[in-house]
Coordinates of C-alpha atoms in Angstrom, one line a residue:
X15 CA 100.1 104.0 95.1
X16 CA 96.8 105.4 93.7
X17 CA 95.0 102.0 93.8
X18 CA 96.0 101.3 97.4
X19 CA 94.9 104.8 98.5
X20 CA 91.6 104.4 96.7
X21 CA 90.9 100.9 98.1
X22 CA 91.6 102.0 101.7
X23 CA 89.3 105.0 101.5
X24 CA 92.0 107.7 101.5
X25 CA 90.1 109.8 99.0
X26 CA 86.7 109.4 100.5
X27 CA 85.2 112.8 101.4
X28 CA 87.9 114.9 99.8
X29 CA 87.1 118.0 97.7
X30 CA 88.7 119.4 94.6
X31 CA 90.9 122.1 96.0
X32 CA 92.4 123.5 92.8
X33 CA 90.5 123.9 89.5
X34 CA 91.9 125.6 86.4
X35 CA 89.1 125.8 83.7
X36 CA 90.0 124.0 80.5
X37 CA 93.2 122.6 82.0
X38 CA 92.9 120.5 85.2
X39 CA 91.2 119.8 88.4
X40 CA 93.3 118.7 91.4
X41 CA 92.3 116.7 94.4
X42 CA 93.8 114.1 96.7
X43 CA 94.9 116.3 99.7
X44 CA 93.6 115.0 103.0
X45 CA 93.4 118.6 104.3
X46 CA 90.6 119.3 101.8
X47 CA 88.3 117.0 103.9
X48 CA 88.0 119.7 106.6
X49 CA 86.6 123.1 105.6
X50 CA 88.6 124.8 108.4
X51 CA 91.9 123.5 106.7
X52 CA 90.9 124.4 103.1
X53 CA 93.5 127.2 103.0
X54 CA 96.2 124.6 103.5
X55 CA 94.7 122.2 101.0
X56 CA 97.3 121.0 98.5
X57 CA 99.9 120.5 101.2
X58 CA 98.9 117.1 102.6
X59 CA 99.5 113.6 101.6
X60 CA 99.6 110.0 102.7
X61 CA 101.2 109.1 106.1
X62 CA 105.0 109.0 105.9
X63 CA 106.6 105.6 106.1
X64 CA 103.3 103.8 105.1
X65 CA 103.6 101.2 102.4
X66 CA 101.8 100.0 99.2
X67 CA 102.4 97.1 96.8
X68 CA 103.8 97.8 93.3
X69 CA 101.3 95.9 91.2
X70 CA 103.7 95.4 88.4
X71 CA 106.8 94.2 90.3
X72 CA 105.0 92.9 93.4
X73 CA 107.6 94.7 95.6
X74 CA 106.5 96.6 98.7
X75 CA 107.2 100.3 98.4
X76 CA 107.7 102.5 101.5
X77 CA 106.6 106.1 101.3
X78 CA 109.1 108.7 102.4
X79 CA 108.9 110.7 105.6
X80 CA 106.4 113.1 104.1
X81 CA 104.4 110.4 102.3
X82 CA 106.2 110.9 99.0
X83 CA 106.8 108.1 96.5
X84 CA 109.5 107.4 93.8
X85 CA 108.4 108.5 90.4
X86 CA 106.4 105.7 88.8
X87 CA 106.5 106.8 85.1
X88 CA 109.5 108.9 84.0
X89 CA 108.8 109.1 80.2
X90 CA 108.2 112.6 79.1
X91 CA 104.7 112.1 77.7
X92 CA 101.9 114.6 77.4
X93 CA 98.9 114.5 79.6
X94 CA 95.9 113.8 77.3
X95 CA 92.4 115.1 78.2
X96 CA 90.7 112.7 80.6
X97 CA 93.9 111.1 82.0
X98 CA 94.9 110.9 85.6
X99 CA 98.3 112.4 86.6
X100 CA 100.2 112.9 89.8
X101 CA 101.0 116.4 90.9
X102 CA 104.5 116.9 92.3
X103 CA 107.0 119.6 93.2
X104 CA 110.0 117.8 91.6
X105 CA 111.4 114.3 91.1
X106 CA 110.2 111.7 93.6
X107 CA 107.8 114.1 95.4
X108 CA 104.4 112.8 94.4
X109 CA 102.1 111.4 97.1
X110 CA 98.3 111.5 96.6
X111 CA 97.3 114.5 94.5

């Protein structure tokens, strides 16, 4: 999901829309590209129904109607400093942030 979005330019021109010092910086919302929509930043994602290849299994995954994807890693591991993580609002709700 992340690799396909990055390769297709999805993240180009986006701004960090949420920063918590000494904890995390969040970006990936397409609404953060437009300064007039910054108040809604954090609510956007990829186009619903779009697809990407799972690089491990080679299967094609179809995003849900709001651009959400199935959870990719379900192990309960800690996020170490310097790692990339997917924001979500519950199981299978990640998209691009």
